[in-house]
PDB file of C-alpha atoms in Angstrom:
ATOM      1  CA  UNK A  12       0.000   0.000   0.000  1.00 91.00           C
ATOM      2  CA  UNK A  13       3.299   2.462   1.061  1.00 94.00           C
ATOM      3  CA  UNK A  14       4.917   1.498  -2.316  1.00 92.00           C
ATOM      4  CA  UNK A  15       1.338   2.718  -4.556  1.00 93.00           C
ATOM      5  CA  UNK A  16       1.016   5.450  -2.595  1.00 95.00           C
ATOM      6  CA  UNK A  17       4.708   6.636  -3.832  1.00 93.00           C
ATOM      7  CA  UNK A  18       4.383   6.391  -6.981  1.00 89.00           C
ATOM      8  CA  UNK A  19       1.211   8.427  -6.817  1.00 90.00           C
ATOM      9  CA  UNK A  20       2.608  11.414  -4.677  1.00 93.00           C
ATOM     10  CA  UNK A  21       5.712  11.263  -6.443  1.00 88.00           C
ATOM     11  CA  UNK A  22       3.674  11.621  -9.704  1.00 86.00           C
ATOM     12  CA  UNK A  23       1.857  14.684  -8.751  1.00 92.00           C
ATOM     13  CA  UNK A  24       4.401  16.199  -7.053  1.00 92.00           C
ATOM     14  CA  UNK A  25       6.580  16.363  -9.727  1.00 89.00           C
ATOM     15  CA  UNK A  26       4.229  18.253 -12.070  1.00 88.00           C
ATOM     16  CA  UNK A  27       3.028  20.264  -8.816  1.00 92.00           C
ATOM     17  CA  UNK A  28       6.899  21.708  -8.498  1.00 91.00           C
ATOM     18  CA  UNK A  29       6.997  21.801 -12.190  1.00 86.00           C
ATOM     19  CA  UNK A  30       4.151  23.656 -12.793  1.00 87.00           C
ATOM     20  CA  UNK A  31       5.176  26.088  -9.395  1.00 90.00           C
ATOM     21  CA  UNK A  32       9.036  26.521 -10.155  1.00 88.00           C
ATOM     22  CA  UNK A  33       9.513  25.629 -13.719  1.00 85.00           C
ATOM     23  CA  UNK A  34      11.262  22.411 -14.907  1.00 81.00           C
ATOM     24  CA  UNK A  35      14.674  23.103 -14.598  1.00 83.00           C
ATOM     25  CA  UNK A  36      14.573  24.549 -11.193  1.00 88.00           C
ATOM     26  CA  UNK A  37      12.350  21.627  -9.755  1.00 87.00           C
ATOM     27  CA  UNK A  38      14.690  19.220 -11.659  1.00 86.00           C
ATOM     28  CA  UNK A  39      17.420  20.614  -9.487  1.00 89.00           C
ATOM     29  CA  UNK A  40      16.060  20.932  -6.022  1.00 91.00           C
ATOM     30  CA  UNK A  41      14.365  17.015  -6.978  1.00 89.00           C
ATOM     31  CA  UNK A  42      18.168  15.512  -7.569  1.00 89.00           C
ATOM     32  CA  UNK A  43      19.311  17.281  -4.560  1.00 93.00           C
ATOM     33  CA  UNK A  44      16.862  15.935  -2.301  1.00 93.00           C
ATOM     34  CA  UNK A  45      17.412  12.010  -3.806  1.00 91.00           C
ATOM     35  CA  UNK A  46      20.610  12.712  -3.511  1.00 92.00           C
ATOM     36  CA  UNK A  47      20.436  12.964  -0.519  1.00 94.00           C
ATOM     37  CA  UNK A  48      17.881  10.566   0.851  1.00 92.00           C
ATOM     38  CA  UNK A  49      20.400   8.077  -0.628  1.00 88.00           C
ATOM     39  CA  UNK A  50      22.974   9.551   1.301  1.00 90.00           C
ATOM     40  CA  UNK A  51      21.286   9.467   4.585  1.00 92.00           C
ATOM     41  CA  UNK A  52      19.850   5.690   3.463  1.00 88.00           C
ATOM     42  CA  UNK A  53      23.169   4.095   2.750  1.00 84.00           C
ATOM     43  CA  UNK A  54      24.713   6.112   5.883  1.00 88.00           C
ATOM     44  CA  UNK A  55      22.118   4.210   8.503  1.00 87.00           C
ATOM     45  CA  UNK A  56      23.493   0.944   7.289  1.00 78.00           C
ATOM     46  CA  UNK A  57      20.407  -0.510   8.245  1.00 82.00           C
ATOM     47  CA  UNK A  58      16.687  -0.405   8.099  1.00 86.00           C
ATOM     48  CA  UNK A  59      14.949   2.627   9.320  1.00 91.00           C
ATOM     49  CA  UNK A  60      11.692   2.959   8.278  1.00 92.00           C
ATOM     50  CA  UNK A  61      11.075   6.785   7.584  1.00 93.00           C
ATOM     51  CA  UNK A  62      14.273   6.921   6.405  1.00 94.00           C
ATOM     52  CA  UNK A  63      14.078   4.045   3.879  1.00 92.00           C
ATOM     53  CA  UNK A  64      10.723   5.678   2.961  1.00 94.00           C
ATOM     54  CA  UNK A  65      11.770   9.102   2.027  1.00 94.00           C
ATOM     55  CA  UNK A  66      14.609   7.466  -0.402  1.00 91.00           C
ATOM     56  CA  UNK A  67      11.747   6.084  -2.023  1.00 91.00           C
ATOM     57  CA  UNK A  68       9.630   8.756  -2.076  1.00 92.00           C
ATOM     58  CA  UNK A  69      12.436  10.659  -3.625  1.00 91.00           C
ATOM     59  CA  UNK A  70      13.006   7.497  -5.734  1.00 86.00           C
ATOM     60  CA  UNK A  71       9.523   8.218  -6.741  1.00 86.00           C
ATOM     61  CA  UNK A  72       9.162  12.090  -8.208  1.00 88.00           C
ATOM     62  CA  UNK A  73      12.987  12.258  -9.528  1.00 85.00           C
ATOM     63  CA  UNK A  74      11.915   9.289 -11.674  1.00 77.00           C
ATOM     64  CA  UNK A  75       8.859  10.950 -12.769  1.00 79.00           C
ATOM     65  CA  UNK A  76      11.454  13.856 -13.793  1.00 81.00           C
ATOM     66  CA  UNK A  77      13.124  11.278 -15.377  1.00 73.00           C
ATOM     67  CA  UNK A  78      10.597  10.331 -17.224  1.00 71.00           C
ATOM     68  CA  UNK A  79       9.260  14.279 -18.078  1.00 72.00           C
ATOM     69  CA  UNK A  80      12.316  15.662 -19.426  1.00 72.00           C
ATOM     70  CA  UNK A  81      12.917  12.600 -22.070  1.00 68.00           C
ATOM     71  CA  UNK A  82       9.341  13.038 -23.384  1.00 65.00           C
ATOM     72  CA  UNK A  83       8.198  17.432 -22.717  1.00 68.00           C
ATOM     73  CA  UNK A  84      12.182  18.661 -22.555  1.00 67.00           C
ATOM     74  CA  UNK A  85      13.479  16.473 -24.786  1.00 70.00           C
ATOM     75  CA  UNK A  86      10.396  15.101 -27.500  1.00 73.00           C
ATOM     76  CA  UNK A  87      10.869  11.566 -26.881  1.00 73.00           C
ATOM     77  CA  UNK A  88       7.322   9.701 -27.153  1.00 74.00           C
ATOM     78  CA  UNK A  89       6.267   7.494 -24.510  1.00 69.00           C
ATOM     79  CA  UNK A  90       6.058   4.566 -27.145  1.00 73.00           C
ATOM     80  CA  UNK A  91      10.066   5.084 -27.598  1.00 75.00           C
ATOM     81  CA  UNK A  92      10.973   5.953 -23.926  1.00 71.00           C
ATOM     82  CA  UNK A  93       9.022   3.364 -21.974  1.00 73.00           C
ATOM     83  CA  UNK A  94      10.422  -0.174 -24.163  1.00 79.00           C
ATOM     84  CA  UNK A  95      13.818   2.433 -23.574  1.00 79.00           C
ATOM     85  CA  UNK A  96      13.284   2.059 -19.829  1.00 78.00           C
ATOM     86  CA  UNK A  97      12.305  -1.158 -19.982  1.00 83.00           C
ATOM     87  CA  UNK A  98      15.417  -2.298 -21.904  1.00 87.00           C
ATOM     88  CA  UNK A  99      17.328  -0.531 -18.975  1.00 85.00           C
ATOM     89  CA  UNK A 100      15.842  -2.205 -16.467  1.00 86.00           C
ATOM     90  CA  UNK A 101      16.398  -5.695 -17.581  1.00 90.00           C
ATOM     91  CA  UNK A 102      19.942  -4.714 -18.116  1.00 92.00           C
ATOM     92  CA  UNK A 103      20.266  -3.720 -14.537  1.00 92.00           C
ATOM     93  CA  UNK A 104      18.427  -7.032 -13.635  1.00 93.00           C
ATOM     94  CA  UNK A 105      21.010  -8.734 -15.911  1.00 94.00           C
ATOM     95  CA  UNK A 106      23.873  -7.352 -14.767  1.00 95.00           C
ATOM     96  CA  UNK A 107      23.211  -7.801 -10.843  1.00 95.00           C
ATOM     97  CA  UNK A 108      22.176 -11.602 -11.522  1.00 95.00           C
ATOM     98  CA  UNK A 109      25.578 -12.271 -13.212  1.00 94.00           C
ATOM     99  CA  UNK A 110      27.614 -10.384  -9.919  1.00 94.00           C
ATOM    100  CA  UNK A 111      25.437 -11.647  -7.276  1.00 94.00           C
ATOM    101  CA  UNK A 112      23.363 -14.834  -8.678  1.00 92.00           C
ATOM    102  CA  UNK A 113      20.435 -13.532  -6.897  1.00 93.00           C
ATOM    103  CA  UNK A 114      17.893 -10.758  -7.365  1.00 94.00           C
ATOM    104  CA  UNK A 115      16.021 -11.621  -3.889  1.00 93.00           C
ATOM    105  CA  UNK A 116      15.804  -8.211  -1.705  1.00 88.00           C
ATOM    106  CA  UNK A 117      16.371 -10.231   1.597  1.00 87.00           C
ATOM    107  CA  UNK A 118      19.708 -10.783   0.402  1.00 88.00           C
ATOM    108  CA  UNK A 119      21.064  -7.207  -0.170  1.00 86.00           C
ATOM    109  CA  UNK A 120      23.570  -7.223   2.793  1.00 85.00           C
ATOM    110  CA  UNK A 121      26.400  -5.835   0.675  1.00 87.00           C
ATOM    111  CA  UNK A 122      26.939  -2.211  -0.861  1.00 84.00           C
ATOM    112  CA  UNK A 123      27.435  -3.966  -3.971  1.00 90.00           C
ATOM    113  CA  UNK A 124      24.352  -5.244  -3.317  1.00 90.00           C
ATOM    114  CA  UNK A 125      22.462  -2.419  -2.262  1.00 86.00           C
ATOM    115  CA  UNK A 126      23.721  -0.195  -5.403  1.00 87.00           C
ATOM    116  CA  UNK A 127      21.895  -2.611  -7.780  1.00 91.00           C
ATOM    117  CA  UNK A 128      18.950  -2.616  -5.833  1.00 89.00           C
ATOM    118  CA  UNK A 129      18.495   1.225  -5.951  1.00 84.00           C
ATOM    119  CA  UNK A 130      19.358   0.830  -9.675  1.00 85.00           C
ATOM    120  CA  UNK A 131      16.903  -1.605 -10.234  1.00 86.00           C
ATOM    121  CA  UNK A 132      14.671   0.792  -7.833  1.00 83.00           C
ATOM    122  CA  UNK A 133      14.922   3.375  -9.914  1.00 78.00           C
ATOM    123  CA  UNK A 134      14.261   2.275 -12.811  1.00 75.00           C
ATOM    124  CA  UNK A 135      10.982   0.734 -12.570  1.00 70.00           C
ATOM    125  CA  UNK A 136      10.043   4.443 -11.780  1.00 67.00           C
ATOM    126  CA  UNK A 137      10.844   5.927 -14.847  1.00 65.00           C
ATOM    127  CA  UNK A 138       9.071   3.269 -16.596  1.00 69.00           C
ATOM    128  CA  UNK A 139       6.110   3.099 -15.168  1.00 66.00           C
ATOM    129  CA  UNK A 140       5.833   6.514 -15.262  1.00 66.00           C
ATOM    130  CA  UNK A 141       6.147   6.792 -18.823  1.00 68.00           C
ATOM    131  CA  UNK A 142       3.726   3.488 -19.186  1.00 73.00           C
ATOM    132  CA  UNK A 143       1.332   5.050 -17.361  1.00 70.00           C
ATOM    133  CA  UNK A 144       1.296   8.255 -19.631  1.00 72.00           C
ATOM    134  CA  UNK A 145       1.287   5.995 -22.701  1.00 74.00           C
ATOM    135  CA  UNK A 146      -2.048   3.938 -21.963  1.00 81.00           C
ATOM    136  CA  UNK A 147      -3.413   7.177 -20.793  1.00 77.00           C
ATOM    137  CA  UNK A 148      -2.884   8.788 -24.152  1.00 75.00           C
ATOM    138  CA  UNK A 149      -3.589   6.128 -26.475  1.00 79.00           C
ATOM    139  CA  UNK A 150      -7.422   5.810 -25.239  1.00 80.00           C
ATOM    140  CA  UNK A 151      -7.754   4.411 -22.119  1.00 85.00           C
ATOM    141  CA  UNK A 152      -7.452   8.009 -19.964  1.00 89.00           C
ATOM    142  CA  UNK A 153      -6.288   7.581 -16.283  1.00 89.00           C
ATOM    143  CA  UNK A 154      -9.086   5.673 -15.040  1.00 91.00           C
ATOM    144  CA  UNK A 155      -9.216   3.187 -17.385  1.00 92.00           C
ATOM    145  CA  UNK A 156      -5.267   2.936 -17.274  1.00 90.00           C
ATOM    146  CA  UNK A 157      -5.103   2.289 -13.499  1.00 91.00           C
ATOM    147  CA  UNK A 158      -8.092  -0.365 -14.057  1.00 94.00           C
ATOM    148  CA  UNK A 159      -5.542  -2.033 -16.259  1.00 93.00           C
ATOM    149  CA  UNK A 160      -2.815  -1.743 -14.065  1.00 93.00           C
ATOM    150  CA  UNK A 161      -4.870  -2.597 -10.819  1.00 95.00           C
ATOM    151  CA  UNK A 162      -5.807  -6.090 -13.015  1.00 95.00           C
ATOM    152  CA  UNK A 163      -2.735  -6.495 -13.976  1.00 94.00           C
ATOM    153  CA  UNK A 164      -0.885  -6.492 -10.387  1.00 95.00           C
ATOM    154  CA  UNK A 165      -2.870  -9.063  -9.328  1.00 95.00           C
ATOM    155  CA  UNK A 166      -1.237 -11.867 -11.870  1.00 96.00           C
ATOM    156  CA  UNK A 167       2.142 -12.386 -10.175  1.00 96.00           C
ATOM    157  CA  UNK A 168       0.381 -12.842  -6.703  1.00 94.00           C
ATOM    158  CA  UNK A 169      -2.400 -15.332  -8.382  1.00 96.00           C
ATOM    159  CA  UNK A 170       0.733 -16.611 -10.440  1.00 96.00           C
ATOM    160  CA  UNK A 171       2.473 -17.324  -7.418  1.00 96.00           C
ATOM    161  CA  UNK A 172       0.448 -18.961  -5.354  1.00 95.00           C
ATOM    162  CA  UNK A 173      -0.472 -21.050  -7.877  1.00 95.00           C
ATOM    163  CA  UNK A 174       3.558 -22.169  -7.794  1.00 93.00           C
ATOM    164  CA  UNK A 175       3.701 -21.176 -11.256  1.00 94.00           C
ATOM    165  CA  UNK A 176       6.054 -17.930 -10.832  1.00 94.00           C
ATOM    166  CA  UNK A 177       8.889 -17.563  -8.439  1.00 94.00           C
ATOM    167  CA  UNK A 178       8.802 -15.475  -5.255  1.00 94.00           C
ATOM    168  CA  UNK A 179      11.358 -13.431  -6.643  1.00 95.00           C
ATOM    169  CA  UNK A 180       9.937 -12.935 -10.271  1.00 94.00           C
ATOM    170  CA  UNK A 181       6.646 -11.840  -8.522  1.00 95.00           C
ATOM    171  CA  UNK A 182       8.034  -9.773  -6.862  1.00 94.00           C
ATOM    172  CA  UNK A 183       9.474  -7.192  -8.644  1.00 93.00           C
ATOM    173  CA  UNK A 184       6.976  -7.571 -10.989  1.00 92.00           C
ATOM    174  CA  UNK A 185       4.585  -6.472  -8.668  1.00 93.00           C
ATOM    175  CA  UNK A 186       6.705  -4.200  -7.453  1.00 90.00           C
ATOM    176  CA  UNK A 187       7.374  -2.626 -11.021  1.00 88.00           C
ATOM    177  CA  UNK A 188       3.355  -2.721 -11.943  1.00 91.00           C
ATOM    178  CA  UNK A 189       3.108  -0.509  -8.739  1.00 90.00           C
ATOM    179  CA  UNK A 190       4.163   2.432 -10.417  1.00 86.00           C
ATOM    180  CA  UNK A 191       1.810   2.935 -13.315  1.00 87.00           C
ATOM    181  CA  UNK A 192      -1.080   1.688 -11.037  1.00 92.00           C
ATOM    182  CA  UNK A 193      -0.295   4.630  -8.134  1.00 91.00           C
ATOM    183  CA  UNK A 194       0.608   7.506 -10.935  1.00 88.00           C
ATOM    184  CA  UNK A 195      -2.592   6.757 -12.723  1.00 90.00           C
ATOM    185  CA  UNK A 196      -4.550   6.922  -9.853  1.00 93.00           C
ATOM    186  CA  UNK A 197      -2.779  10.097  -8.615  1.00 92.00           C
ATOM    187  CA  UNK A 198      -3.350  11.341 -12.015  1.00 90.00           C
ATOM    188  CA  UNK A 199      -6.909  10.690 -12.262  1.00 93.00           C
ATOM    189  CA  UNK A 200      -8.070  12.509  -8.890  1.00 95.00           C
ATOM    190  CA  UNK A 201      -5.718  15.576  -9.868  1.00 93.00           C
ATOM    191  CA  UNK A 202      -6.503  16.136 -13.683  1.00 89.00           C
ATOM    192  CA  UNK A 203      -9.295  18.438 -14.309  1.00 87.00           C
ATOM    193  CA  UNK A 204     -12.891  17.224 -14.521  1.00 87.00           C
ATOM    194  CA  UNK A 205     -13.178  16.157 -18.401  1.00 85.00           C
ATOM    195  CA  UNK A 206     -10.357  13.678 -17.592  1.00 85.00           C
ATOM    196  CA  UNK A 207     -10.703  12.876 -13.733  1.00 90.00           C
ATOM    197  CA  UNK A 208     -11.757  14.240  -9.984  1.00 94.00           C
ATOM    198  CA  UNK A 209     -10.475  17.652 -10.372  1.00 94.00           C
ATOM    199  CA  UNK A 210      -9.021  17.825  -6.943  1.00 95.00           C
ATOM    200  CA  UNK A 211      -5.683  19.878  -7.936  1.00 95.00           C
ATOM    201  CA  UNK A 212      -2.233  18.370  -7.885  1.00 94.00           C
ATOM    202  CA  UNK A 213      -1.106  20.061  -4.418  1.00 94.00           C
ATOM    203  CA  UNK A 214      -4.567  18.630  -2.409  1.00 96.00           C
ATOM    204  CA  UNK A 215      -3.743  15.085  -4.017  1.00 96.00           C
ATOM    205  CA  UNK A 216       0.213  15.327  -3.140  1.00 96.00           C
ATOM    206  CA  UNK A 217      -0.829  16.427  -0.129  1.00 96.00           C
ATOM    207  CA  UNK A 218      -3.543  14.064   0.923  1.00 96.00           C
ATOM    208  CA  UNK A 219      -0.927  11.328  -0.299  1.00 97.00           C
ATOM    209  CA  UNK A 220       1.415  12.223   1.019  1.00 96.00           C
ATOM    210  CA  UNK A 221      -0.284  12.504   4.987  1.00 97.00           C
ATOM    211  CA  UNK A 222      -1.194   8.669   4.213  1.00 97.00           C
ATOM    212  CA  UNK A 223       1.978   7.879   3.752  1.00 97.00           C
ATOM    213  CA  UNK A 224       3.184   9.241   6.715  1.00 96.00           C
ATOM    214  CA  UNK A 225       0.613   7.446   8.306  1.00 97.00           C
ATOM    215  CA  UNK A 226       1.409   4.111   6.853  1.00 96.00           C
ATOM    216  CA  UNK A 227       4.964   4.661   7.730  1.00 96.00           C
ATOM    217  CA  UNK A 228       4.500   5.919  11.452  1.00 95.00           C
ATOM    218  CA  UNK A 229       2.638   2.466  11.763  1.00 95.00           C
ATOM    219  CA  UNK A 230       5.533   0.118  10.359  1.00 93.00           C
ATOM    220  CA  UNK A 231       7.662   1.895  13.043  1.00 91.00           C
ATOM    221  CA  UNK A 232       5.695   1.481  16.021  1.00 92.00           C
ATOM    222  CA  UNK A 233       5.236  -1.900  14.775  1.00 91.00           C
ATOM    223  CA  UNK A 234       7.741  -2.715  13.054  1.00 87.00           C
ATOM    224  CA  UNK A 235       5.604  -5.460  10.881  1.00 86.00           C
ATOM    225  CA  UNK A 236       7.946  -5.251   8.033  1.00 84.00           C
ATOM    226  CA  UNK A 237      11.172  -6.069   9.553  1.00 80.00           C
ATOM    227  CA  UNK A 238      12.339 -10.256   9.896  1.00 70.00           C
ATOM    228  CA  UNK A 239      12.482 -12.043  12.773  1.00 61.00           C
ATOM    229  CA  UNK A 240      16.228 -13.196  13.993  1.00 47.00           C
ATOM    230  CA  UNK A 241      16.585 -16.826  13.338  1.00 43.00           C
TER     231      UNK A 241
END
């Protein structure tokens, strides 16, 4: 629930800083601020939840910017930049495999390790951004694109449990599927009426973003996302 909820604020807050400081300037501060949520992340050297959580928040709207300067700075469609993505993320994929013969996440106890995960973070980002924006424009809209998306998250879980899909493969696909499925829905409730809810893009960031806080503040009390010690 966190990881949709990402995508989604990260969505619409980088076109709400676009739209209120211009690209370039909201580029900027939006590499600064992954920068250094990485920083602080890898710095910890271990799990903190509101800590992990902002790195992926940040994850979340630089690769939206990612995404927004190939296709409105620099005129790349979304039908060239999102198999582009794709191809970048199954190189990442690739090239941890052949280092570390694994892809699970419960094995990332190296900063070897740890780099291609945030590579392989990242990148699902940028593509599902730029998925999301090409069902969206091809006829389904927002709504109908996170229908699609919402469907289509559900196959590696059914998949699974039917032992015909790895727990690994699952998961990232599920955890790549996230990010059209949150933007779209983000998207939806902040476009203007003809297209979706109409709510603005600074009362959905907002409202998305206090959810997430939320969410998080409950994992930390909790702490129902961290292993047991064998």
């Amino acid at each position: 629930m966190i990881k949709v909820l990402t995508t989604g604020m990260g969505e619409t807050a980088s076109d709400f800083l676009a739209h209120l400081l211009g690209p370039i300037p909201a580029v900027g501060l939006g590499g600064l601020a992954f920068a250094a949520s990485l920083v602080l992340q890898c710095a910890v050297r271990r799990y903190v939840a509101w800590i992990y959580w902002t790195a992926i928040v940040m994850v979340s709207v630089f690769g939206t910017m990612a995404a927004d300067v190939l296709h409105v700075g620099l005129g790349v469609p979304y039908t060239l930049s999102t198999p582009l993505f794709m191809i970048a993320l199954a190189a990442v994929f690739a090239l941890w495999y052949r280092s570390e013969r694994t892809l699970s996440i419960h094995s990332i106890r190296t900063r070897r390790r740890e780099f291609f995960y945030r590579a392989a973070v990242l990148a699902p980002f940028a593509l599902g951004a730029a998925a999301g924006d090409l069902t969206a424009t091809i006829g389904l809209g927002y709504l109908g694109s996170a229908v699609l998306f919402a469907v289509a998250i559900c196959l590696p879980a059914v998949t699974h449990r039917a032992s015909l899909l790895g727990a690994v493969t699952a998961f990232w696909t599920a955890y790549v599927i996230t990010r059209p499925l949150g933007a779209s829905l983000a998207d939806w409730m902040a476009v203007s009426k003809a297209d979706g809810l109409g709510w603005g893009l600074g009362p959905v960031t907002l409202a998305w973003t206090v959810a997430i806080v939320g969410f998080v503040a409950f994992l930390a009390l909790t702490r129902r996302d961290t292993e047991s010690a064998v």
